[in-house]
């Protein structure tokens, strides 16, 4: 049996039993770390046959130090911590795991929407303080007949649409990469960007973070949204300008925001968003359930198994042909 090395650059998992069960029978030995810098990644991965990574910076310097790596797998959907072009130039496929927490993230997105619209944190805080009101924190709007706009219409957004429709919410979506038939299939209205921004009562963001999408939601965008609109983000923090959002909320340009992802994580105690009753922030945990955690680890390991058993990985994101 061949001997291989898989390097886990960093992770927040309680153990690596899922990965070991898949890869150790193939002859893999595990090297683990909690790398936070490119130099640490380079040192760890110099002799790696395969790399598993969660948050560590996998930049060009680190990738070029990998002398025999055949695959880099990112634990999760987003791959903005990996230099895709550098990996492509080195012939290393970069793989993500886009199919492990679709339902969990959709659940969390709708939970955030319900929480911010129904003002649940404020009401619960008042009850804890001994204030009992049967019509508190006015105004609270109803959901039925309102419009939810989905920025992006991938798998998670489609799962959010199903949930919102069950609440009697009309759903529209913007995604320039999809045909009308996809929207029709899901009972969702296909709209342009201007209509999505200007006419939605609620907007849920489902965009990858790229050079083109960074700060898509900025001062200009907030000026064009309804003053009564609510914004939810469970995709990538960098698609929203944090400072512009804080300004918009302080000035009442929009009614509220609920965020599971931020430009800077973890959020700092003095961040202006934490001062606002009109903003809910959770700790990048939309993906998490006990089931999805195990699925993420297992699916990531299966991608490595595929390439070392002569198969093609399912989710190559940087265009490397294997």
PDB file of C-alpha atoms in Angstrom:
ATOM      1  CA  UNK A   1       0.000   0.000   0.000  1.00  0.00           C
ATOM      2  CA  UNK A   2       1.237   3.459  -0.897  1.00  0.00           C
ATOM      3  CA  UNK A   3       1.905   5.881   1.966  1.00  0.00           C
ATOM      4  CA  UNK A   4       0.417   9.374   1.628  1.00  0.00           C
ATOM      5  CA  UNK A   5       0.280  12.467   3.825  1.00  0.00           C
ATOM      6  CA  UNK A   6      -2.808  14.602   4.271  1.00  0.00           C
ATOM      7  CA  UNK A   7      -2.276  17.912   6.041  1.00  0.00           C
ATOM      8  CA  UNK A   8      -5.147  19.531   7.932  1.00  0.00           C
ATOM      9  CA  UNK A   9      -3.948  23.126   8.075  1.00  0.00           C
ATOM     10  CA  UNK A  10      -6.569  24.137  10.637  1.00  0.00           C
ATOM     11  CA  UNK A  11     -10.045  23.206  11.811  1.00  0.00           C
ATOM     12  CA  UNK A  12     -12.599  23.790  14.526  1.00  0.00           C
ATOM     13  CA  UNK A  13     -13.807  20.200  14.693  1.00  0.00           C
ATOM     14  CA  UNK A  14     -13.781  18.147  17.904  1.00  0.00           C
ATOM     15  CA  UNK A  15     -11.950  15.323  16.093  1.00  0.00           C
ATOM     16  CA  UNK A  16     -11.028  14.036  12.635  1.00  0.00           C
ATOM     17  CA  UNK A  17     -12.671  10.631  12.917  1.00  0.00           C
ATOM     18  CA  UNK A  18     -14.745  11.102   9.759  1.00  0.00           C
ATOM     19  CA  UNK A  19     -11.681  11.887   7.672  1.00  0.00           C
ATOM     20  CA  UNK A  20      -9.596   9.109   9.204  1.00  0.00           C
ATOM     21  CA  UNK A  21     -12.284   6.517   8.482  1.00  0.00           C
ATOM     22  CA  UNK A  22     -12.174   7.389   4.777  1.00  0.00           C
ATOM     23  CA  UNK A  23      -8.467   8.048   4.232  1.00  0.00           C
ATOM     24  CA  UNK A  24      -6.463   5.838   6.576  1.00  0.00           C
ATOM     25  CA  UNK A  25      -7.517   2.657   4.716  1.00  0.00           C
ATOM     26  CA  UNK A  26      -5.918   4.234   1.609  1.00  0.00           C
ATOM     27  CA  UNK A  27      -2.588   4.632   3.414  1.00  0.00           C
ATOM     28  CA  UNK A  28      -2.906   8.268   4.506  1.00  0.00           C
ATOM     29  CA  UNK A  29      -1.115   9.623   7.540  1.00  0.00           C
ATOM     30  CA  UNK A  30      -2.435  12.810   9.111  1.00  0.00           C
ATOM     31  CA  UNK A  31      -0.461  15.950   9.929  1.00  0.00           C
ATOM     32  CA  UNK A  32      -2.502  18.574  11.759  1.00  0.00           C
ATOM     33  CA  UNK A  33      -2.016  22.190  12.705  1.00  0.00           C
ATOM     34  CA  UNK A  34      -3.804  25.440  13.442  1.00  0.00           C
ATOM     35  CA  UNK A  35      -2.037  27.633  10.905  1.00  0.00           C
ATOM     36  CA  UNK A  36      -2.906  31.324  10.814  1.00  0.00           C
ATOM     37  CA  UNK A  37      -0.251  32.559   8.390  1.00  0.00           C
ATOM     38  CA  UNK A  38       0.962  31.719   4.912  1.00  0.00           C
ATOM     39  CA  UNK A  39       4.389  30.803   6.274  1.00  0.00           C
ATOM     40  CA  UNK A  40       2.867  28.308   8.712  1.00  0.00           C
ATOM     41  CA  UNK A  41       0.814  26.754   5.908  1.00  0.00           C
ATOM     42  CA  UNK A  42       3.930  26.461   3.721  1.00  0.00           C
ATOM     43  CA  UNK A  43       5.881  24.687   6.475  1.00  0.00           C
ATOM     44  CA  UNK A  44       3.058  22.280   7.217  1.00  0.00           C
ATOM     45  CA  UNK A  45       2.241  21.441   3.610  1.00  0.00           C
ATOM     46  CA  UNK A  46       5.653  21.145   1.961  1.00  0.00           C
ATOM     47  CA  UNK A  47       5.366  17.336   1.745  1.00  0.00           C
ATOM     48  CA  UNK A  48       1.564  17.073   1.653  1.00  0.00           C
ATOM     49  CA  UNK A  49      -0.066  14.807  -0.911  1.00  0.00           C
ATOM     50  CA  UNK A  50      -3.428  16.376  -0.049  1.00  0.00           C
ATOM     51  CA  UNK A  51      -4.503  19.420   1.960  1.00  0.00           C
ATOM     52  CA  UNK A  52      -7.646  19.994   3.989  1.00  0.00           C
ATOM     53  CA  UNK A  53      -8.181  23.589   5.094  1.00  0.00           C
ATOM     54  CA  UNK A  54     -10.825  25.634   6.871  1.00  0.00           C
ATOM     55  CA  UNK A  55      -9.731  29.248   7.449  1.00  0.00           C
ATOM     56  CA  UNK A  56      -5.946  29.298   6.982  1.00  0.00           C
ATOM     57  CA  UNK A  57      -4.572  31.582   4.227  1.00  0.00           C
ATOM     58  CA  UNK A  58      -3.702  29.337   1.286  1.00  0.00           C
ATOM     59  CA  UNK A  59      -2.017  32.007  -0.812  1.00  0.00           C
ATOM     60  CA  UNK A  60       0.394  31.780  -3.745  1.00  0.00           C
ATOM     61  CA  UNK A  61       3.449  31.522  -1.470  1.00  0.00           C
ATOM     62  CA  UNK A  62       1.972  28.611   0.463  1.00  0.00           C
ATOM     63  CA  UNK A  63       0.791  26.836  -2.678  1.00  0.00           C
ATOM     64  CA  UNK A  64       4.154  27.109  -4.429  1.00  0.00           C
ATOM     65  CA  UNK A  65       5.790  25.487  -1.405  1.00  0.00           C
ATOM     66  CA  UNK A  66       3.669  22.355  -1.882  1.00  0.00           C
ATOM     67  CA  UNK A  67       6.068  20.009  -3.664  1.00  0.00           C
ATOM     68  CA  UNK A  68       3.699  17.122  -4.432  1.00  0.00           C
ATOM     69  CA  UNK A  69       0.166  18.179  -3.511  1.00  0.00           C
ATOM     70  CA  UNK A  70      -2.550  16.687  -5.731  1.00  0.00           C
ATOM     71  CA  UNK A  71      -5.623  18.384  -4.212  1.00  0.00           C
ATOM     72  CA  UNK A  72      -6.655  21.186  -1.847  1.00  0.00           C
ATOM     73  CA  UNK A  73     -10.062  20.766  -0.221  1.00  0.00           C
ATOM     74  CA  UNK A  74     -11.716  23.645   1.566  1.00  0.00           C
ATOM     75  CA  UNK A  75     -14.033  22.681   4.418  1.00  0.00           C
ATOM     76  CA  UNK A  76     -17.092  24.678   3.323  1.00  0.00           C
ATOM     77  CA  UNK A  77     -18.604  26.466   0.367  1.00  0.00           C
ATOM     78  CA  UNK A  78     -16.601  29.674   0.048  1.00  0.00           C
ATOM     79  CA  UNK A  79     -13.010  29.470  -1.187  1.00  0.00           C
ATOM     80  CA  UNK A  80     -11.899  33.072  -0.733  1.00  0.00           C
ATOM     81  CA  UNK A  81      -9.035  32.003   1.570  1.00  0.00           C
ATOM     82  CA  UNK A  82      -7.460  30.029  -1.308  1.00  0.00           C
ATOM     83  CA  UNK A  83      -5.598  31.589  -4.248  1.00  0.00           C
ATOM     84  CA  UNK A  84      -7.408  29.727  -7.015  1.00  0.00           C
ATOM     85  CA  UNK A  85      -5.230  31.057  -9.831  1.00  0.00           C
ATOM     86  CA  UNK A  86      -1.978  30.135  -8.110  1.00  0.00           C
ATOM     87  CA  UNK A  87      -3.283  26.620  -7.512  1.00  0.00           C
ATOM     88  CA  UNK A  88      -4.350  26.365 -11.153  1.00  0.00           C
ATOM     89  CA  UNK A  89      -0.912  27.459 -12.332  1.00  0.00           C
ATOM     90  CA  UNK A  90       0.568  24.681 -10.190  1.00  0.00           C
ATOM     91  CA  UNK A  91      -1.919  22.158 -11.570  1.00  0.00           C
ATOM     92  CA  UNK A  92      -3.582  21.599  -8.191  1.00  0.00           C
ATOM     93  CA  UNK A  93      -7.377  21.282  -8.191  1.00  0.00           C
ATOM     94  CA  UNK A  94      -9.140  23.262  -5.483  1.00  0.00           C
ATOM     95  CA  UNK A  95     -12.339  21.651  -4.267  1.00  0.00           C
ATOM     96  CA  UNK A  96     -15.115  22.915  -2.009  1.00  0.00           C
ATOM     97  CA  UNK A  97     -18.051  21.207  -0.297  1.00  0.00           C
ATOM     98  CA  UNK A  98     -21.176  23.037  -1.484  1.00  0.00           C
ATOM     99  CA  UNK A  99     -23.681  20.317  -0.640  1.00  0.00           C
ATOM    100  CA  UNK A 100     -23.328  19.758   3.093  1.00  0.00           C
ATOM    101  CA  UNK A 101     -25.406  22.399   4.932  1.00  0.00           C
ATOM    102  CA  UNK A 102     -27.992  23.674   2.484  1.00  0.00           C
ATOM    103  CA  UNK A 103     -30.954  23.128   4.775  1.00  0.00           C
ATOM    104  CA  UNK A 104     -29.177  24.454   7.874  1.00  0.00           C
ATOM    105  CA  UNK A 105     -28.161  27.729   6.211  1.00  0.00           C
ATOM    106  CA  UNK A 106     -31.641  28.155   4.761  1.00  0.00           C
ATOM    107  CA  UNK A 107     -33.147  27.543   8.204  1.00  0.00           C
ATOM    108  CA  UNK A 108     -30.820  30.137   9.712  1.00  0.00           C
ATOM    109  CA  UNK A 109     -31.519  32.715   7.007  1.00  0.00           C
ATOM    110  CA  UNK A 110     -35.242  32.486   7.603  1.00  0.00           C
ATOM    111  CA  UNK A 111     -34.719  32.474  11.371  1.00  0.00           C
ATOM    112  CA  UNK A 112     -32.733  35.706  11.087  1.00  0.00           C
ATOM    113  CA  UNK A 113     -35.446  37.200   8.896  1.00  0.00           C
ATOM    114  CA  UNK A 114     -38.191  36.285  11.356  1.00  0.00           C
ATOM    115  CA  UNK A 115     -36.120  37.462  14.302  1.00  0.00           C
ATOM    116  CA  UNK A 116     -35.315  40.908  12.910  1.00  0.00           C
ATOM    117  CA  UNK A 117     -38.778  41.544  11.442  1.00  0.00           C
ATOM    118  CA  UNK A 118     -40.591  40.363  14.576  1.00  0.00           C
ATOM    119  CA  UNK A 119     -37.988  42.173  16.757  1.00  0.00           C
ATOM    120  CA  UNK A 120     -37.522  39.104  18.918  1.00  0.00           C
ATOM    121  CA  UNK A 121     -34.249  40.121  20.639  1.00  0.00           C
ATOM    122  CA  UNK A 122     -35.685  43.471  21.698  1.00  0.00           C
ATOM    123  CA  UNK A 123     -38.957  41.986  22.934  1.00  0.00           C
ATOM    124  CA  UNK A 124     -37.220  39.149  24.805  1.00  0.00           C
ATOM    125  CA  UNK A 125     -34.866  41.681  26.412  1.00  0.00           C
ATOM    126  CA  UNK A 126     -37.778  43.806  27.573  1.00  0.00           C
ATOM    127  CA  UNK A 127     -39.524  40.790  29.085  1.00  0.00           C
ATOM    128  CA  UNK A 128     -36.327  39.867  30.964  1.00  0.00           C
ATOM    129  CA  UNK A 129     -36.246  43.442  32.260  1.00  0.00           C
ATOM    130  CA  UNK A 130     -39.775  43.079  33.625  1.00  0.00           C
ATOM    131  CA  UNK A 131     -41.524  45.009  30.837  1.00  0.00           C
ATOM    132  CA  UNK A 132     -44.614  43.164  29.604  1.00  0.00           C
ATOM    133  CA  UNK A 133     -46.365  44.663  26.583  1.00  0.00           C
ATOM    134  CA  UNK A 134     -48.790  42.942  24.245  1.00  0.00           C
ATOM    135  CA  UNK A 135     -47.878  45.277  21.359  1.00  0.00           C
ATOM    136  CA  UNK A 136     -44.194  46.028  22.014  1.00  0.00           C
ATOM    137  CA  UNK A 137     -41.484  47.681  19.924  1.00  0.00           C
ATOM    138  CA  UNK A 138     -43.900  49.164  17.424  1.00  0.00           C
ATOM    139  CA  UNK A 139     -44.139  48.997  14.506  1.00  0.00           C
ATOM    140  CA  UNK A 140     -43.870  45.282  13.684  1.00  0.00           C
ATOM    141  CA  UNK A 141     -44.930  44.405  10.147  1.00  0.00           C
ATOM    142  CA  UNK A 142     -46.693  41.259   8.984  1.00  0.00           C
ATOM    143  CA  UNK A 143     -45.075  38.814   6.570  1.00  0.00           C
ATOM    144  CA  UNK A 144     -47.957  37.816   4.356  1.00  0.00           C
ATOM    145  CA  UNK A 145     -47.988  39.535   0.994  1.00  0.00           C
ATOM    146  CA  UNK A 146     -44.539  41.044   1.466  1.00  0.00           C
ATOM    147  CA  UNK A 147     -41.765  40.456  -1.052  1.00  0.00           C
ATOM    148  CA  UNK A 148     -38.518  38.660  -0.318  1.00  0.00           C
ATOM    149  CA  UNK A 149     -35.757  39.381  -2.810  1.00  0.00           C
ATOM    150  CA  UNK A 150     -32.998  36.796  -3.134  1.00  0.00           C
ATOM    151  CA  UNK A 151     -29.643  38.119  -4.315  1.00  0.00           C
ATOM    152  CA  UNK A 152     -28.358  34.977  -6.008  1.00  0.00           C
ATOM    153  CA  UNK A 153     -30.403  31.847  -6.634  1.00  0.00           C
ATOM    154  CA  UNK A 154     -28.249  28.829  -5.886  1.00  0.00           C
ATOM    155  CA  UNK A 155     -29.200  25.820  -3.787  1.00  0.00           C
ATOM    156  CA  UNK A 156     -29.415  27.657  -0.470  1.00  0.00           C
ATOM    157  CA  UNK A 157     -31.462  30.525  -1.906  1.00  0.00           C
ATOM    158  CA  UNK A 158     -33.877  28.024  -3.426  1.00  0.00           C
ATOM    159  CA  UNK A 159     -34.286  26.362  -0.017  1.00  0.00           C
ATOM    160  CA  UNK A 160     -34.940  29.794   1.527  1.00  0.00           C
ATOM    161  CA  UNK A 161     -37.562  30.446  -1.152  1.00  0.00           C
ATOM    162  CA  UNK A 162     -39.468  27.283  -0.208  1.00  0.00           C
ATOM    163  CA  UNK A 163     -39.535  28.289   3.428  1.00  0.00           C
ATOM    164  CA  UNK A 164     -40.575  31.871   2.745  1.00  0.00           C
ATOM    165  CA  UNK A 165     -43.375  30.771   0.439  1.00  0.00           C
ATOM    166  CA  UNK A 166     -44.799  28.674   3.269  1.00  0.00           C
ATOM    167  CA  UNK A 167     -45.179  31.925   5.233  1.00  0.00           C
ATOM    168  CA  UNK A 168     -47.153  33.550   2.433  1.00  0.00           C
ATOM    169  CA  UNK A 169     -44.240  35.700   1.288  1.00  0.00           C
ATOM    170  CA  UNK A 170     -43.886  36.490  -2.403  1.00  0.00           C
ATOM    171  CA  UNK A 171     -40.377  35.596  -3.593  1.00  0.00           C
ATOM    172  CA  UNK A 172     -38.341  37.214  -6.354  1.00  0.00           C
ATOM    173  CA  UNK A 173     -34.718  36.523  -7.234  1.00  0.00           C
ATOM    174  CA  UNK A 174     -31.829  37.972  -9.187  1.00  0.00           C
ATOM    175  CA  UNK A 175     -29.185  35.740 -10.731  1.00  0.00           C
ATOM    176  CA  UNK A 176     -27.683  36.669 -14.113  1.00  0.00           C
ATOM    177  CA  UNK A 177     -26.282  33.176 -14.654  1.00  0.00           C
ATOM    178  CA  UNK A 178     -29.594  31.287 -14.702  1.00  0.00           C
ATOM    179  CA  UNK A 179     -32.365  30.917 -17.252  1.00  0.00           C
ATOM    180  CA  UNK A 180     -36.020  31.771 -16.661  1.00  0.00           C
ATOM    181  CA  UNK A 181     -36.938  28.081 -16.417  1.00  0.00           C
ATOM    182  CA  UNK A 182     -35.088  27.688 -13.116  1.00  0.00           C
ATOM    183  CA  UNK A 183     -37.024  30.517 -11.474  1.00  0.00           C
ATOM    184  CA  UNK A 184     -40.317  29.273 -12.904  1.00  0.00           C
ATOM    185  CA  UNK A 185     -39.663  25.771 -11.577  1.00  0.00           C
ATOM    186  CA  UNK A 186     -39.400  27.144  -8.037  1.00  0.00           C
ATOM    187  CA  UNK A 187     -42.340  29.535  -8.262  1.00  0.00           C
ATOM    188  CA  UNK A 188     -40.048  32.535  -7.990  1.00  0.00           C
ATOM    189  CA  UNK A 189     -40.242  35.726 -10.000  1.00  0.00           C
ATOM    190  CA  UNK A 190     -37.097  36.474 -12.026  1.00  0.00           C
ATOM    191  CA  UNK A 191     -36.200  40.161 -11.649  1.00  0.00           C
ATOM    192  CA  UNK A 192     -33.359  42.490 -12.527  1.00  0.00           C
ATOM    193  CA  UNK A 193     -31.020  43.984  -9.957  1.00  0.00           C
ATOM    194  CA  UNK A 194     -32.713  47.378  -9.846  1.00  0.00           C
ATOM    195  CA  UNK A 195     -36.119  45.844  -9.145  1.00  0.00           C
ATOM    196  CA  UNK A 196     -34.702  43.489  -6.535  1.00  0.00           C
ATOM    197  CA  UNK A 197     -33.087  46.360  -4.630  1.00  0.00           C
ATOM    198  CA  UNK A 198     -35.847  48.907  -5.043  1.00  0.00           C
ATOM    199  CA  UNK A 199     -38.981  46.823  -4.518  1.00  0.00           C
ATOM    200  CA  UNK A 200     -38.115  44.111  -1.986  1.00  0.00           C
ATOM    201  CA  UNK A 201     -39.407  44.316   1.572  1.00  0.00           C
ATOM    202  CA  UNK A 202     -36.776  41.804   2.666  1.00  0.00           C
ATOM    203  CA  UNK A 203     -33.499  40.951   0.926  1.00  0.00           C
ATOM    204  CA  UNK A 204     -31.552  37.770   1.624  1.00  0.00           C
ATOM    205  CA  UNK A 205     -28.015  37.677   0.251  1.00  0.00           C
ATOM    206  CA  UNK A 206     -26.646  34.488  -1.351  1.00  0.00           C
ATOM    207  CA  UNK A 207     -23.602  35.689  -3.278  1.00  0.00           C
ATOM    208  CA  UNK A 208     -20.038  34.370  -3.426  1.00  0.00           C
ATOM    209  CA  UNK A 209     -17.296  36.801  -2.518  1.00  0.00           C
ATOM    210  CA  UNK A 210     -15.380  37.844  -5.623  1.00  0.00           C
ATOM    211  CA  UNK A 211     -13.751  41.037  -6.833  1.00  0.00           C
ATOM    212  CA  UNK A 212     -17.026  41.798  -8.594  1.00  0.00           C
ATOM    213  CA  UNK A 213     -19.329  41.164  -5.611  1.00  0.00           C
ATOM    214  CA  UNK A 214     -17.249  42.801  -2.862  1.00  0.00           C
ATOM    215  CA  UNK A 215     -19.275  45.649  -1.285  1.00  0.00           C
ATOM    216  CA  UNK A 216     -22.210  45.023  -3.614  1.00  0.00           C
ATOM    217  CA  UNK A 217     -24.293  46.352  -0.739  1.00  0.00           C
ATOM    218  CA  UNK A 218     -22.909  49.812  -0.110  1.00  0.00           C
ATOM    219  CA  UNK A 219     -24.072  53.360   0.508  1.00  0.00           C
ATOM    220  CA  UNK A 220     -25.601  53.660  -2.962  1.00  0.00           C
ATOM    221  CA  UNK A 221     -27.441  50.345  -2.600  1.00  0.00           C
ATOM    222  CA  UNK A 222     -28.896  51.275   0.766  1.00  0.00           C
ATOM    223  CA  UNK A 223     -30.072  54.607  -0.644  1.00  0.00           C
ATOM    224  CA  UNK A 224     -32.067  52.702  -3.261  1.00  0.00           C
ATOM    225  CA  UNK A 225     -33.673  50.219  -0.873  1.00  0.00           C
ATOM    226  CA  UNK A 226     -37.016  50.838   0.804  1.00  0.00           C
ATOM    227  CA  UNK A 227     -36.671  52.613   4.139  1.00  0.00           C
ATOM    228  CA  UNK A 228     -38.846  49.806   5.529  1.00  0.00           C
ATOM    229  CA  UNK A 229     -36.648  47.016   4.111  1.00  0.00           C
ATOM    230  CA  UNK A 230     -34.717  44.399   6.072  1.00  0.00           C
ATOM    231  CA  UNK A 231     -31.425  42.833   4.961  1.00  0.00           C
ATOM    232  CA  UNK A 232     -30.248  39.289   5.794  1.00  0.00           C
ATOM    233  CA  UNK A 233     -26.791  37.896   4.973  1.00  0.00           C
ATOM    234  CA  UNK A 234     -25.718  34.274   5.376  1.00  0.00           C
ATOM    235  CA  UNK A 235     -23.301  34.208   2.417  1.00  0.00           C
ATOM    236  CA  UNK A 236     -20.049  36.171   2.716  1.00  0.00           C
ATOM    237  CA  UNK A 237     -19.414  39.195   4.913  1.00  0.00           C
ATOM    238  CA  UNK A 238     -17.441  41.077   2.291  1.00  0.00           C
ATOM    239  CA  UNK A 239     -20.412  41.510  -0.038  1.00  0.00           C
ATOM    240  CA  UNK A 240     -21.671  44.165   2.402  1.00  0.00           C
ATOM    241  CA  UNK A 241     -19.757  47.291   3.386  1.00  0.00           C
ATOM    242  CA  UNK A 242     -19.914  47.183   7.176  1.00  0.00           C
ATOM    243  CA  UNK A 243     -19.418  50.915   7.612  1.00  0.00           C
ATOM    244  CA  UNK A 244     -22.034  51.798   4.996  1.00  0.00           C
ATOM    245  CA  UNK A 245     -24.512  49.397   6.592  1.00  0.00           C
ATOM    246  CA  UNK A 246     -23.946  50.878  10.048  1.00  0.00           C
ATOM    247  CA  UNK A 247     -24.441  54.366   8.609  1.00  0.00           C
ATOM    248  CA  UNK A 248     -27.656  53.292   6.872  1.00  0.00           C
ATOM    249  CA  UNK A 249     -29.078  51.704  10.009  1.00  0.00           C
ATOM    250  CA  UNK A 250     -28.154  54.685  12.199  1.00  0.00           C
ATOM    251  CA  UNK A 251     -29.786  57.049   9.706  1.00  0.00           C
ATOM    252  CA  UNK A 252     -32.902  54.901   9.252  1.00  0.00           C
ATOM    253  CA  UNK A 253     -32.191  54.355   5.555  1.00  0.00           C
ATOM    254  CA  UNK A 254     -33.298  50.738   6.022  1.00  0.00           C
ATOM    255  CA  UNK A 255     -35.319  49.192   8.833  1.00  0.00           C
ATOM    256  CA  UNK A 256     -32.943  46.461   9.962  1.00  0.00           C
ATOM    257  CA  UNK A 257     -30.295  43.887   9.208  1.00  0.00           C
ATOM    258  CA  UNK A 258     -29.524  40.366  10.404  1.00  0.00           C
ATOM    259  CA  UNK A 259     -26.048  39.006   9.703  1.00  0.00           C
ATOM    260  CA  UNK A 260     -24.311  35.697  10.252  1.00  0.00           C
ATOM    261  CA  UNK A 261     -21.188  36.769   8.348  1.00  0.00           C
ATOM    262  CA  UNK A 262     -19.071  39.914   8.545  1.00  0.00           C
ATOM    263  CA  UNK A 263     -16.116  41.519   6.797  1.00  0.00           C
ATOM    264  CA  UNK A 264     -14.068  41.135   9.980  1.00  0.00           C
ATOM    265  CA  UNK A 265     -14.593  38.087  12.148  1.00  0.00           C
ATOM    266  CA  UNK A 266     -14.936  37.804  15.044  1.00  0.00           C
ATOM    267  CA  UNK A 267     -16.750  41.097  15.430  1.00  0.00           C
ATOM    268  CA  UNK A 268     -15.000  43.531  17.778  1.00  0.00           C
ATOM    269  CA  UNK A 269     -16.830  44.628  20.960  1.00  0.00           C
ATOM    270  CA  UNK A 270     -16.953  48.282  19.881  1.00  0.00           C
ATOM    271  CA  UNK A 271     -18.451  47.625  16.468  1.00  0.00           C
ATOM    272  CA  UNK A 272     -21.327  50.021  15.803  1.00  0.00           C
ATOM    273  CA  UNK A 273     -23.584  47.205  14.604  1.00  0.00           C
ATOM    274  CA  UNK A 274     -23.677  45.819  18.149  1.00  0.00           C
ATOM    275  CA  UNK A 275     -25.110  49.096  19.447  1.00  0.00           C
ATOM    276  CA  UNK A 276     -28.219  48.873  17.276  1.00  0.00           C
ATOM    277  CA  UNK A 277     -31.521  47.263  18.183  1.00  0.00           C
ATOM    278  CA  UNK A 278     -32.159  47.151  14.443  1.00  0.00           C
ATOM    279  CA  UNK A 279     -29.309  44.676  13.872  1.00  0.00           C
ATOM    280  CA  UNK A 280     -28.903  41.015  14.813  1.00  0.00           C
ATOM    281  CA  UNK A 281     -25.437  39.445  14.550  1.00  0.00           C
ATOM    282  CA  UNK A 282     -24.757  35.717  14.927  1.00  0.00           C
ATOM    283  CA  UNK A 283     -21.337  34.071  14.918  1.00  0.00           C
ATOM    284  CA  UNK A 284     -20.946  32.559  11.418  1.00  0.00           C
ATOM    285  CA  UNK A 285     -22.836  29.490  12.586  1.00  0.00           C
ATOM    286  CA  UNK A 286     -25.602  29.149   9.995  1.00  0.00           C
ATOM    287  CA  UNK A 287     -23.871  26.053   8.597  1.00  0.00           C
ATOM    288  CA  UNK A 288     -23.842  24.237  11.899  1.00  0.00           C
ATOM    289  CA  UNK A 289     -25.823  21.300  13.131  1.00  0.00           C
ATOM    290  CA  UNK A 290     -24.377  18.095  14.501  1.00  0.00           C
ATOM    291  CA  UNK A 291     -25.430  16.318  11.305  1.00  0.00           C
ATOM    292  CA  UNK A 292     -23.984  18.937   8.954  1.00  0.00           C
ATOM    293  CA  UNK A 293     -20.660  19.017  10.825  1.00  0.00           C
ATOM    294  CA  UNK A 294     -20.159  15.280  10.302  1.00  0.00           C
ATOM    295  CA  UNK A 295     -21.323  15.550   6.698  1.00  0.00           C
ATOM    296  CA  UNK A 296     -18.838  18.352   5.974  1.00  0.00           C
ATOM    297  CA  UNK A 297     -15.900  16.327   7.269  1.00  0.00           C
ATOM    298  CA  UNK A 298     -17.005  13.167   5.481  1.00  0.00           C
ATOM    299  CA  UNK A 299     -17.677  14.855   2.137  1.00  0.00           C
ATOM    300  CA  UNK A 300     -14.327  16.676   2.247  1.00  0.00           C
ATOM    301  CA  UNK A 301     -12.488  13.391   2.784  1.00  0.00           C
ATOM    302  CA  UNK A 302     -14.416  11.725  -0.036  1.00  0.00           C
ATOM    303  CA  UNK A 303     -13.059  14.299  -2.489  1.00  0.00           C
ATOM    304  CA  UNK A 304      -9.509  13.281  -1.587  1.00  0.00           C
ATOM    305  CA  UNK A 305     -10.466   9.614  -1.842  1.00  0.00           C
ATOM    306  CA  UNK A 306     -11.794  10.204  -5.343  1.00  0.00           C
ATOM    307  CA  UNK A 307      -8.610  11.700  -6.749  1.00  0.00           C
ATOM    308  CA  UNK A 308      -6.407   9.011  -5.182  1.00  0.00           C
ATOM    309  CA  UNK A 309      -8.589   6.193  -6.536  1.00  0.00           C
ATOM    310  CA  UNK A 310      -8.605   7.448 -10.116  1.00  0.00           C
ATOM    311  CA  UNK A 311     -11.918   9.319  -9.961  1.00  0.00           C
ATOM    312  CA  UNK A 312     -12.691  12.967 -10.617  1.00  0.00           C
ATOM    313  CA  UNK A 313     -13.549  15.139  -7.596  1.00  0.00           C
ATOM    314  CA  UNK A 314     -17.137  16.371  -7.705  1.00  0.00           C
ATOM    315  CA  UNK A 315     -16.623  20.071  -6.969  1.00  0.00           C
ATOM    316  CA  UNK A 316     -13.465  21.477  -8.590  1.00  0.00           C
ATOM    317  CA  UNK A 317     -13.720  25.284  -8.482  1.00  0.00           C
ATOM    318  CA  UNK A 318     -10.536  26.454 -10.216  1.00  0.00           C
ATOM    319  CA  UNK A 319     -10.846  24.749 -13.577  1.00  0.00           C
ATOM    320  CA  UNK A 320      -8.008  22.236 -13.229  1.00  0.00           C
ATOM    321  CA  UNK A 321      -8.619  19.176 -15.388  1.00  0.00           C
ATOM    322  CA  UNK A 322      -7.843  15.871 -13.670  1.00  0.00           C
TER     323      UNK A 322
END
